[in-house]
Amino acid sequence: MLLLHCPPLLLLLLPLGSRPQKFPTRDEELFQMQIRDKAFFHDSSVIPDGAEISSYLFRDTPKRYFFVVEEDNTPLAVTVTPCDAPLEWKLSVQELPEEASGEGSGDPEPLEQQKQQITSEEGTELFSYKGNDVEYFVSSSSPSGLYQLDLLSTEKDTHFKVYATTTPESDQPYPELPYDPRIDVTSLGRTTVTLAWKPSPTASLLKQPIQYCIVINKEHNFKSLCAVEAKLSSDDAFMMAPKPGLDFSPFDFAHFGFHVDNNSGKERGFLKSSKFGRQTSSKPRVDLHKVCIGNKNIFTVSDLKPDTQYYFDMFAVNTNTNMSTAYVGTFARTKEEAKQKTVELKDGKVTDVFIKRKGAKFLRFAPVSSHQKVTFSIHSCLDAVQIQVRRDGKLLLSQSVEGVRQFQLRGKAKAKYLIRLKGSKKGASMLKILATTRPNKQLFPSLPEDTRIKAFDKLRTCSSVTVAWLGTQERNKFCIYKREVDDSYSEEQKRREQNQCLGPDARKKSEKVLCKYFHSQNIQKAVTTETIRGLQPGKSYLLDVYVIGHGGHSVKYQSKLVKTRRFC
């Protein structure tokens, strides 16, 4: 067997019983084809100059690589990346066998004979390291010789990566870090953290394609992206970069899929649903997530848990080489959940309440006098809200309220009532609430079950529309208003403007059509009609009907969108 001439640096693994093979070089077409196939070099006995390889170590089982540098004064850079466990590694050098140098004459010795010469001598140690950091050996002028790299994991079986090159200045496969490689926390809330970092010079100066990948977890910072990938399940993948403008809740951030404690119910995750961190019978879900966001250098993580510490890591990834460099990670604790203030309700007084999306408000009603009954009247302005009423800790009422509802509960001397109002999942909630011990005190007008406005298409003309709506047995004042809208006005726009608590006083006088009183003792006949005249041909109008109670409080029926005929 012949020893073939090699490039300045050659890395080879020499397991027992290795077979003779041709070493690939950077210039061969075959090698260029092989290096594109990552499987070819995975755990192979041959590692080319200028390519990162991945390999595996069994616990307490050392692995050895050899670097052949044939010429003196050759630049040399070696990078070792531990993945999921600390490594012990050592780099040493010994003189090449005379027959193996480029200056020797005659036929080279067989490979097995060279191995015996190499391994029978201890080389000169150049560098050693123990830990889980990404560590480098760099020399601008290395002597010729056989460089020996020994690696050992004493904790557990583990993955690692090795990169070596004799042209470190021109290769630069790893993205360069800025002069300040720290991640800054620029904004901190109860459920959000905004991060910012300086761009990699590899992107800003060398114009190479760089994307940034953020890693969030609740345990510790990571030294390398390799360590992150080792922690995650094998079927995990990077999330796609969020669309512009959506980075404040790209995920909606609950794809984080945090650990669920079966004893305490479901724990709130980062995102609403998850395809990441799937649980299997043999591997628990990991409290870890990574997301690549393109070349932006500011990002807001949302849907975090209040009063919780999170660790944030940032990796610059060269998309040409798929090799990465870690910024200096950081950590932050989200702010505590704001303590709920309890609003005191006064007997017979209407209180306005605003609730954030998915939020809750607490109110307290403590009658000053003894009472037989207590009445709660609620007017939900937008979507339905949930109400719970407890008397001295005992749950008396739990209901969903939409529109106007009234609840009458049995009273108790010196009782105190705690009211919990929970908002809608769709958006913010607004409502009015009245608590009283006087049974005849009713400020909100009564409403029929159906608060829609009916339009009669056959009675529609170029200048008028005819509508009808239901009333009640109680005599109330009804006012109807009209507003011209564009033809593009949609049902979605109408839904967003459907605030039942805005009364006629918020409308322009020019929009008022008329007001009238109406009721019927026969509930089946409590229907009234009205024709709105003076409209323009082919125009769209939004119609609103307000019912005004004895106390002056009004409730709006569901708006109705109508359109006059274009030709008559």
CSV table of C-alpha atoms in Angstrom, one decimal, residues 23-481:
chain,number,residue,atom,x,y,z
A,23,PHE,CA,-7.5,10.7,1.3
A,24,PRO,CA,-9.7,13.3,-0.3
A,25,THR,CA,-8.2,16.6,-1.2
A,26,ARG,CA,-9.8,20.1,-1.6
A,27,ASP,CA,-9.1,20.1,-5.4
A,28,GLU,CA,-10.5,16.8,-6.5
A,29,GLU,CA,-13.9,16.7,-8.2
A,30,LEU,CA,-14.8,13.6,-6.4
A,31,PHE,CA,-14.1,15.2,-3.1
A,32,GLN,CA,-16.2,18.2,-4.0
A,33,MET,CA,-19.1,15.8,-4.8
A,34,GLN,CA,-18.5,13.9,-1.5
A,35,ILE,CA,-18.3,16.9,0.7
A,36,ARG,CA,-21.7,18.0,-0.4
A,37,ASP,CA,-23.0,14.7,0.9
A,38,LYS,CA,-22.8,15.3,4.7
A,39,ALA,CA,-23.3,11.6,5.3
A,40,PHE,CA,-20.0,10.8,3.6
A,41,PHE,CA,-18.0,12.5,6.3
A,42,HIS,CA,-20.2,11.7,9.3
A,43,ASP,CA,-18.1,9.8,11.8
A,44,SER,CA,-15.8,8.9,8.8
A,45,SER,CA,-12.1,8.0,9.3
A,46,VAL,CA,-11.2,10.9,7.0
A,47,ILE,CA,-11.8,14.5,7.7
A,48,PRO,CA,-10.9,17.1,5.1
A,49,ASP,CA,-9.1,20.4,5.6
A,50,GLY,CA,-11.6,23.2,6.0
A,51,ALA,CA,-14.8,21.2,6.8
A,52,GLU,CA,-16.6,20.8,10.2
A,53,ILE,CA,-17.3,17.2,11.1
A,54,SER,CA,-19.7,15.8,13.7
A,55,SER,CA,-18.9,12.7,15.7
A,56,TYR,CA,-19.9,10.8,18.8
A,57,LEU,CA,-18.0,9.8,22.0
A,58,PHE,CA,-19.0,7.0,24.3
A,59,ARG,CA,-18.4,7.7,28.0
A,60,ASP,CA,-14.9,7.0,29.2
A,61,THR,CA,-13.9,5.8,25.6
A,62,PRO,CA,-11.3,8.1,24.1
A,63,LYS,CA,-11.1,9.0,20.4
A,64,ARG,CA,-8.1,10.1,18.6
A,65,TYR,CA,-7.6,12.1,15.3
A,66,PHE,CA,-4.3,12.9,13.5
A,67,PHE,CA,-3.5,16.1,11.7
A,68,VAL,CA,-0.7,15.9,9.1
A,69,VAL,CA,1.0,19.3,8.5
A,70,GLU,CA,3.7,18.8,5.8
A,71,GLU,CA,5.2,22.2,5.6
A,72,ASP,CA,6.8,24.5,8.3
A,73,ASN,CA,5.3,27.9,9.1
A,74,THR,CA,1.8,26.7,8.1
A,75,PRO,CA,-1.2,28.5,9.8
A,76,LEU,CA,-3.4,26.2,11.8
A,77,ALA,CA,-6.7,26.6,13.5
A,78,VAL,CA,-8.6,23.9,15.4
A,79,THR,CA,-12.1,24.3,16.9
A,80,VAL,CA,-13.7,21.8,19.2
A,81,THR,CA,-17.4,22.2,20.0
A,82,PRO,CA,-18.9,20.1,22.8
A,83,CYS,CA,-22.6,19.5,22.4
A,84,ASP,CA,-24.4,18.0,25.4
A,85,ALA,CA,-21.5,17.2,27.8
A,86,PRO,CA,-18.1,18.7,28.8
A,87,LEU,CA,-15.1,17.3,27.0
A,88,GLU,CA,-11.5,16.7,27.8
A,89,TRP,CA,-9.3,17.3,24.8
A,90,LYS,CA,-5.6,17.6,24.1
A,91,LEU,CA,-3.6,18.6,21.0
A,92,SER,CA,0.0,17.4,20.6
A,93,VAL,CA,2.5,17.1,17.8
A,94,GLN,CA,5.4,14.8,16.9
A,95,GLU,CA,7.8,14.7,14.0
A,96,LEU,CA,6.6,13.0,10.9
A,97,PRO,CA,8.3,9.7,10.0
A,98,GLU,CA,11.0,10.5,7.5
A,99,GLU,CA,9.4,8.5,4.8
A,100,ALA,CA,6.1,10.3,5.2
A,101,SER,CA,7.5,13.8,4.6
A,102,GLY,CA,7.3,15.3,1.2
A,103,GLU,CA,11.1,15.3,0.9
A,104,GLY,CA,11.7,11.6,1.3
A,105,SER,CA,12.6,9.4,-1.6
A,106,GLY,CA,11.5,5.9,-2.4
A,107,ASP,CA,8.2,4.2,-1.7
A,108,PRO,CA,6.4,5.2,1.4
A,109,GLU,CA,5.9,2.7,4.2
A,110,PRO,CA,2.6,0.8,4.5
A,111,LEU,CA,-0.1,2.5,6.6
A,112,GLU,CA,0.0,-0.1,9.4
A,113,GLN,CA,3.8,0.3,9.8
A,114,GLN,CA,3.4,4.1,10.0
A,115,LYS,CA,0.7,3.7,12.7
A,116,GLN,CA,3.1,1.7,14.8
A,117,GLN,CA,5.8,4.3,14.5
A,118,ILE,CA,3.3,7.1,15.3
A,119,THR,CA,1.6,5.6,18.3
A,120,SER,CA,4.7,4.2,19.9
A,121,GLU,CA,5.9,7.8,20.7
A,122,GLU,CA,4.3,10.5,22.8
A,123,GLY,CA,4.2,13.9,21.1
A,124,THR,CA,4.8,17.3,22.6
A,125,GLU,CA,1.6,18.7,24.1
A,126,LEU,CA,0.5,22.0,22.6
A,127,PHE,CA,-2.9,22.7,24.2
A,128,SER,CA,-5.4,21.0,26.5
A,129,TYR,CA,-8.8,21.9,27.7
A,130,LYS,CA,-11.6,20.5,29.9
A,131,GLY,CA,-15.1,22.0,29.9
A,132,ASN,CA,-18.2,22.6,27.7
A,133,ASP,CA,-17.1,25.9,26.1
A,134,VAL,CA,-16.4,26.1,22.4
A,135,GLU,CA,-12.6,26.3,22.5
A,136,TYR,CA,-9.9,27.1,19.9
A,137,PHE,CA,-6.3,26.4,19.1
A,138,VAL,CA,-4.9,29.0,16.7
A,139,SER,CA,-1.3,29.3,15.4
A,140,SER,CA,-0.1,31.6,12.7
A,141,SER,CA,3.0,29.5,12.1
A,142,SER,CA,2.9,25.9,12.9
A,143,PRO,CA,5.8,23.4,12.3
A,144,SER,CA,5.4,20.4,10.1
A,145,GLY,CA,4.5,17.2,12.0
A,146,LEU,CA,1.8,14.8,12.9
A,147,TYR,CA,-0.7,16.6,15.2
A,148,GLN,CA,-2.7,14.3,17.5
A,149,LEU,CA,-6.1,15.3,18.9
A,150,ASP,CA,-7.4,13.2,21.8
A,151,LEU,CA,-10.9,13.6,23.1
A,152,LEU,CA,-12.7,12.1,26.1
A,153,SER,CA,-16.1,12.4,27.8
A,154,THR,CA,-16.2,11.3,31.4
A,155,GLU,CA,-19.8,12.3,32.1
A,156,LYS,CA,-21.9,10.5,29.5
A,157,ASP,CA,-22.1,9.6,25.8
A,158,THR,CA,-22.1,12.8,23.8
A,159,HIS,CA,-21.9,14.4,20.4
A,160,PHE,CA,-19.2,16.9,19.5
A,161,LYS,CA,-17.9,18.8,16.4
A,162,VAL,CA,-14.4,19.4,15.2
A,163,TYR,CA,-13.2,21.9,12.6
A,164,ALA,CA,-9.6,22.3,11.4
A,165,THR,CA,-8.1,24.4,8.6
A,166,THR,CA,-4.7,25.5,7.3
A,167,THR,CA,-6.2,28.6,5.8
A,168,PRO,CA,-8.1,30.3,8.7
A,169,GLU,CA,-7.8,33.8,7.3
A,170,SER,CA,-9.6,33.0,4.1
A,171,ASP,CA,-12.0,30.4,5.3
A,172,GLN,CA,-13.8,32.2,8.1
A,173,PRO,CA,-16.7,29.7,8.2
A,174,TYR,CA,-17.9,30.9,11.6
A,175,PRO,CA,-19.7,34.3,11.8
A,176,GLU,CA,-17.7,37.0,13.5
A,177,LEU,CA,-19.0,38.5,16.7
A,178,PRO,CA,-19.3,42.3,17.1
A,179,TYR,CA,-17.1,44.2,19.5
A,180,ASP,CA,-19.9,44.0,22.1
A,181,PRO,CA,-21.3,40.5,21.8
A,182,ARG,CA,-23.9,40.9,24.6
A,183,ILE,CA,-27.6,40.6,24.2
A,184,ASP,CA,-29.4,43.6,25.7
A,185,VAL,CA,-32.8,43.4,27.4
A,186,THR,CA,-34.4,46.7,26.2
A,187,SER,CA,-37.9,46.2,27.6
A,188,LEU,CA,-39.3,44.0,30.3
A,189,GLY,CA,-43.0,43.4,31.0
A,190,ARG,CA,-45.1,40.8,32.8
A,191,THR,CA,-45.4,38.6,29.7
A,192,THR,CA,-42.9,40.1,27.2
A,193,VAL,CA,-39.2,40.6,26.9
A,194,THR,CA,-37.6,42.7,24.1
A,195,LEU,CA,-34.0,41.7,23.1
A,196,ALA,CA,-31.5,43.7,21.0
A,197,TRP,CA,-28.0,42.9,19.8
A,198,LYS,CA,-25.4,44.3,17.5
A,199,PRO,CA,-25.1,42.8,14.0
A,200,SER,CA,-22.3,40.4,13.1
A,201,PRO,CA,-19.6,42.0,11.0
A,202,THR,CA,-19.8,39.0,8.8
A,203,ALA,CA,-23.2,40.3,7.6
A,204,SER,CA,-22.6,44.1,7.9
A,205,LEU,CA,-19.0,44.3,6.4
A,206,LEU,CA,-18.4,41.0,4.5
A,207,LYS,CA,-22.0,40.9,3.2
A,208,GLN,CA,-22.3,37.2,3.9
A,209,PRO,CA,-25.8,35.7,4.5
A,210,ILE,CA,-26.3,35.6,8.2
A,211,GLN,CA,-29.5,34.8,10.1
A,212,TYR,CA,-30.0,35.0,13.9
A,213,CYS,CA,-31.5,32.2,15.9
A,214,ILE,CA,-32.9,32.9,19.4
A,215,VAL,CA,-33.1,30.2,22.1
A,216,ILE,CA,-35.4,30.6,25.1
A,217,ASN,CA,-35.6,28.3,28.1
A,218,LYS,CA,-36.1,28.3,31.9
A,219,GLU,CA,-33.0,26.4,33.0
A,220,HIS,CA,-29.6,27.8,31.8
A,221,ASN,CA,-27.7,29.5,29.0
A,222,PHE,CA,-26.2,27.4,26.1
A,223,LYS,CA,-22.6,27.7,24.8
A,224,SER,CA,-23.4,26.5,21.3
A,225,LEU,CA,-26.2,25.8,18.9
A,226,CYS,CA,-24.9,22.2,18.9
A,227,ALA,CA,-25.8,22.0,22.6
A,228,VAL,CA,-29.3,23.3,21.8
A,229,GLU,CA,-29.9,20.8,19.1
A,230,ALA,CA,-28.7,18.0,21.3
A,231,LYS,CA,-31.2,19.1,24.0
A,232,LEU,CA,-34.1,19.2,21.6
A,233,SER,CA,-35.8,16.2,20.2
A,234,SER,CA,-34.5,14.8,17.0
A,235,ASP,CA,-37.6,15.8,15.1
A,236,ASP,CA,-37.6,19.4,16.2
A,237,ALA,CA,-36.9,22.0,13.6
A,238,PHE,CA,-36.4,25.7,13.4
A,239,MET,CA,-39.5,27.8,13.1
A,240,MET,CA,-39.9,29.8,10.0
A,241,ALA,CA,-39.1,33.5,10.3
A,242,PRO,CA,-42.3,35.4,11.3
A,243,LYS,CA,-43.9,37.7,8.9
A,244,PRO,CA,-43.0,41.4,9.2
A,245,GLY,CA,-44.9,43.1,12.1
A,246,LEU,CA,-45.7,39.8,13.8
A,247,ASP,CA,-42.6,39.4,15.9
A,248,PHE,CA,-44.4,40.6,19.0
A,249,SER,CA,-46.4,37.4,19.0
A,250,PRO,CA,-45.0,35.4,16.1
A,251,PHE,CA,-45.8,32.2,17.5
A,252,ASP,CA,-48.4,33.4,19.2
A,253,PHE,CA,-45.4,32.3,21.4
A,254,ALA,CA,-47.2,29.2,23.0
A,255,HIS,CA,-45.4,26.7,20.5
A,256,PHE,CA,-42.9,26.6,23.4
A,257,GLY,CA,-44.7,23.6,24.8
A,258,PHE,CA,-43.5,23.7,28.4
A,259,HIS,CA,-43.7,20.8,30.8
A,260,VAL,CA,-47.2,19.9,32.0
A,261,ASP,CA,-47.6,18.8,35.6
A,262,ASN,CA,-50.4,16.2,35.7
A,263,ASN,CA,-51.1,16.9,39.4
A,264,SER,CA,-51.7,20.6,39.0
A,265,GLY,CA,-53.4,20.8,35.7
A,266,LYS,CA,-52.1,22.2,32.5
A,267,GLU,CA,-49.3,24.7,32.9
A,268,ARG,CA,-49.5,27.7,30.6
A,269,GLY,CA,-47.0,27.4,27.7
A,270,PHE,CA,-45.4,30.0,25.6
A,271,LEU,CA,-47.8,29.3,22.7
A,272,LYS,CA,-51.3,28.2,22.1
A,273,SER,CA,-50.5,25.0,20.3
A,274,SER,CA,-47.3,23.2,19.6
A,275,LYS,CA,-45.7,21.0,17.1
A,276,PHE,CA,-42.4,21.3,18.9
A,277,GLY,CA,-41.1,19.2,21.8
A,278,ARG,CA,-43.5,16.3,21.3
A,279,GLN,CA,-43.6,13.9,24.2
A,280,THR,CA,-42.8,10.3,23.8
A,281,SER,CA,-42.9,7.5,26.3
A,282,SER,CA,-39.1,7.5,26.6
A,283,LYS,CA,-38.3,11.2,26.4
A,284,PRO,CA,-39.9,14.0,28.4
A,285,ARG,CA,-40.9,17.3,26.9
A,286,VAL,CA,-38.1,19.8,27.0
A,287,ASP,CA,-38.6,23.4,28.3
A,288,LEU,CA,-36.7,24.8,25.4
A,289,HIS,CA,-37.4,26.5,22.1
A,290,LYS,CA,-35.5,28.0,19.3
A,291,VAL,CA,-36.6,30.3,16.5
A,292,CYS,CA,-34.7,31.8,13.6
A,293,ILE,CA,-35.8,35.3,12.7
A,294,GLY,CA,-33.7,36.3,9.6
A,295,ASN,CA,-31.3,39.2,9.8
A,296,LYS,CA,-33.2,41.4,12.3
A,297,ASN,CA,-31.4,42.5,15.4
A,298,ILE,CA,-34.3,43.3,17.7
A,299,PHE,CA,-37.0,40.8,18.7
A,300,THR,CA,-39.8,40.7,21.3
A,301,VAL,CA,-40.7,37.5,23.0
A,302,SER,CA,-44.3,37.4,24.1
A,303,ASP,CA,-46.8,35.2,26.0
A,304,LEU,CA,-44.3,34.5,28.8
A,305,LYS,CA,-45.3,33.8,32.3
A,306,PRO,CA,-45.2,36.6,34.9
A,307,ASP,CA,-42.6,36.5,37.6
A,308,THR,CA,-40.6,33.8,35.8
A,309,GLN,CA,-36.9,33.7,35.0
A,310,TYR,CA,-36.0,33.0,31.4
A,311,TYR,CA,-32.6,32.4,29.7
A,312,PHE,CA,-32.0,33.9,26.3
A,313,ASP,CA,-29.3,32.9,23.8
A,314,MET,CA,-28.5,34.3,20.4
A,315,PHE,CA,-26.6,32.5,17.6
A,316,ALA,CA,-25.4,34.0,14.4
A,317,VAL,CA,-25.6,31.4,11.7
A,318,ASN,CA,-23.8,31.5,8.3
A,319,THR,CA,-26.4,30.1,6.0
A,320,ASN,CA,-23.7,29.2,3.4
A,321,THR,CA,-21.8,27.0,5.8
A,322,ASN,CA,-24.5,26.3,8.4
A,323,MET,CA,-21.9,27.1,11.1
A,324,SER,CA,-22.7,29.3,14.0
A,325,THR,CA,-21.2,31.5,16.7
A,326,ALA,CA,-22.8,32.2,20.1
A,327,TYR,CA,-23.4,35.7,21.5
A,328,VAL,CA,-23.0,36.2,25.2
A,329,GLY,CA,-26.4,34.9,26.6
A,330,THR,CA,-28.5,36.7,29.1
A,331,PHE,CA,-31.4,36.1,31.5
A,332,ALA,CA,-34.3,38.1,32.8
A,333,ARG,CA,-37.2,37.7,35.1
A,334,THR,CA,-40.6,38.9,33.9
A,335,LYS,CA,-42.5,41.3,36.1
A,336,GLU,CA,-44.9,40.1,38.7
A,337,GLU,CA,-48.6,40.0,37.8
A,338,ALA,CA,-50.2,43.2,38.9
A,339,LYS,CA,-52.1,42.7,42.1
A,340,GLN,CA,-55.8,42.9,41.4
A,341,LYS,CA,-57.4,46.0,42.9
A,342,THR,CA,-60.9,45.4,44.2
A,343,VAL,CA,-63.4,48.0,43.1
A,344,GLU,CA,-66.0,49.0,45.7
A,345,LEU,CA,-69.6,49.1,44.5
A,346,LYS,CA,-72.0,51.6,46.0
A,347,ASP,CA,-75.6,50.7,46.5
A,348,GLY,CA,-77.7,52.0,43.5
A,349,LYS,CA,-74.7,53.5,41.6
A,350,VAL,CA,-73.7,52.4,38.1
A,351,THR,CA,-70.0,51.5,37.8
A,352,ASP,CA,-68.1,51.3,34.4
A,353,VAL,CA,-65.7,48.4,34.1
A,354,PHE,CA,-63.0,47.8,31.5
A,355,ILE,CA,-61.3,44.4,31.2
A,356,LYS,CA,-58.3,43.5,29.0
A,357,ARG,CA,-58.5,40.6,26.7
A,358,LYS,CA,-58.6,37.4,28.7
A,359,GLY,CA,-58.3,39.5,31.8
A,360,ALA,CA,-60.4,39.7,35.0
A,361,LYS,CA,-61.6,42.3,37.5
A,362,PHE,CA,-62.8,42.0,41.1
A,363,LEU,CA,-65.5,44.1,42.6
A,364,ARG,CA,-66.8,44.2,46.2
A,365,PHE,CA,-70.3,45.0,47.4
A,366,ALA,CA,-70.9,45.5,51.2
A,367,PRO,CA,-74.4,46.7,51.9
A,368,VAL,CA,-74.5,49.1,54.9
A,369,SER,CA,-77.9,47.9,56.0
A,370,SER,CA,-79.6,44.6,56.5
A,371,HIS,CA,-81.4,43.3,53.4
A,372,GLN,CA,-83.5,40.5,52.2
A,373,LYS,CA,-82.4,40.5,48.6
A,374,VAL,CA,-79.6,42.0,46.5
A,375,THR,CA,-79.9,42.7,42.8
A,376,PHE,CA,-77.0,42.8,40.3
A,377,SER,CA,-77.8,44.4,36.9
A,378,ILE,CA,-75.1,44.0,34.2
A,379,HIS,CA,-74.9,45.5,30.8
A,380,SER,CA,-72.1,43.9,28.6
A,381,CYS,CA,-71.2,46.5,26.0
A,382,LEU,CA,-69.3,44.2,23.6
A,383,ASP,CA,-68.8,40.4,23.8
A,384,ALA,CA,-70.1,38.1,26.5
A,385,VAL,CA,-68.4,38.3,29.9
A,386,GLN,CA,-68.3,35.7,32.7
A,387,ILE,CA,-69.6,36.7,36.2
A,388,GLN,CA,-69.2,35.0,39.5
A,389,VAL,CA,-70.7,36.2,42.7
A,390,ARG,CA,-69.6,34.9,46.1
A,391,ARG,CA,-71.2,35.8,49.4
A,392,ASP,CA,-68.8,35.4,52.3
A,393,GLY,CA,-66.7,33.0,50.2
A,394,LYS,CA,-69.7,30.8,49.1
A,395,LEU,CA,-70.4,30.7,45.3
A,396,LEU,CA,-73.9,31.9,44.6
A,397,LEU,CA,-73.8,32.7,40.9
A,398,SER,CA,-71.7,31.8,37.8
A,399,GLN,CA,-73.1,32.9,34.5
A,400,SER,CA,-72.1,34.2,31.0
A,401,VAL,CA,-73.7,37.6,30.3
A,402,GLU,CA,-74.4,39.1,26.9
A,403,GLY,CA,-76.4,42.3,26.6
A,404,VAL,CA,-78.4,43.2,29.7
A,405,ARG,CA,-79.0,40.7,32.5
A,406,GLN,CA,-80.3,41.0,36.0
A,407,PHE,CA,-79.7,38.6,38.8
A,408,GLN,CA,-81.6,38.7,42.2
A,409,LEU,CA,-80.0,36.8,45.1
A,410,ARG,CA,-81.1,36.2,48.6
A,411,GLY,CA,-79.6,38.6,51.1
A,412,LYS,CA,-78.0,38.0,54.5
A,413,ALA,CA,-77.3,40.4,57.4
A,414,LYS,CA,-73.8,41.9,57.3
A,415,ALA,CA,-72.9,39.9,54.2
A,416,LYS,CA,-70.1,40.9,51.8
A,417,TYR,CA,-70.3,40.0,48.1
A,418,LEU,CA,-67.2,39.5,45.9
A,419,ILE,CA,-67.8,39.7,42.1
A,420,ARG,CA,-65.3,38.4,39.6
A,421,LEU,CA,-65.7,39.5,36.0
A,422,LYS,CA,-63.7,37.7,33.3
A,423,GLY,CA,-63.3,39.2,29.9
A,424,SER,CA,-63.6,37.7,26.4
A,425,LYS,CA,-60.9,35.8,24.6
A,426,LYS,CA,-61.7,37.8,21.4
A,427,GLY,CA,-60.7,41.2,22.7
A,428,ALA,CA,-61.2,43.8,25.5
A,429,SER,CA,-64.5,43.9,27.4
A,430,MET,CA,-66.5,46.8,28.6
A,431,LEU,CA,-69.5,46.7,30.8
A,432,LYS,CA,-71.7,48.6,33.3
A,433,ILE,CA,-72.8,47.0,36.6
A,434,LEU,CA,-75.3,48.1,39.2
A,435,ALA,CA,-75.7,46.5,42.7
A,436,THR,CA,-78.6,47.4,44.9
A,437,THR,CA,-80.6,46.2,47.9
A,438,ARG,CA,-83.6,48.1,46.7
A,439,PRO,CA,-85.7,45.7,44.5
A,440,ASN,CA,-87.4,48.5,42.5
A,441,LYS,CA,-84.2,50.1,41.6
A,442,GLN,CA,-83.7,49.3,37.9
A,443,LEU,CA,-81.7,51.7,35.7
A,444,PHE,CA,-81.2,49.6,32.7
A,445,PRO,CA,-84.1,49.1,30.3
A,446,SER,CA,-85.5,45.7,29.7
A,447,LEU,CA,-84.7,44.1,26.3
A,448,PRO,CA,-86.3,41.4,24.2
A,449,GLU,CA,-84.4,38.2,23.7
A,450,ASP,CA,-83.8,39.1,20.0
A,451,THR,CA,-82.2,42.6,19.5
A,452,ARG,CA,-81.8,42.4,15.7
A,453,ILE,CA,-83.3,45.0,13.3
A,454,LYS,CA,-85.3,43.5,10.5
A,455,ALA,CA,-85.2,45.2,7.0
A,456,PHE,CA,-87.9,44.5,4.5
A,457,ASP,CA,-86.3,44.1,1.1
A,458,LYS,CA,-89.6,44.4,-0.9
A,459,LEU,CA,-90.4,47.8,0.8
A,460,ARG,CA,-86.9,49.2,-0.2
A,461,THR,CA,-87.0,52.2,-2.6
A,462,CYS,CA,-84.4,54.6,-4.0
A,463,SER,CA,-85.0,57.0,-1.1
A,464,SER,CA,-86.3,54.9,1.8
A,465,VAL,CA,-86.1,51.7,3.7
A,466,THR,CA,-88.6,50.1,6.1
A,467,VAL,CA,-87.4,48.3,9.3
A,468,ALA,CA,-88.9,46.6,12.3
A,469,TRP,CA,-87.7,45.6,15.8
A,470,LEU,CA,-89.1,43.9,18.9
A,471,GLY,CA,-90.1,45.7,22.1
A,472,THR,CA,-91.2,44.5,25.6
A,473,GLN,CA,-94.1,44.9,27.9
A,474,GLU,CA,-92.4,47.8,29.6
A,475,ARG,CA,-92.9,51.2,28.1
A,476,ASN,CA,-89.6,52.6,26.9
A,477,LYS,CA,-88.3,55.3,24.6
A,478,PHE,CA,-86.8,54.2,21.3
A,479,CYS,CA,-84.6,56.3,19.1
A,480,ILE,CA,-83.4,55.4,15.6
A,481,TYR,CA,-80.2,56.8,14.0
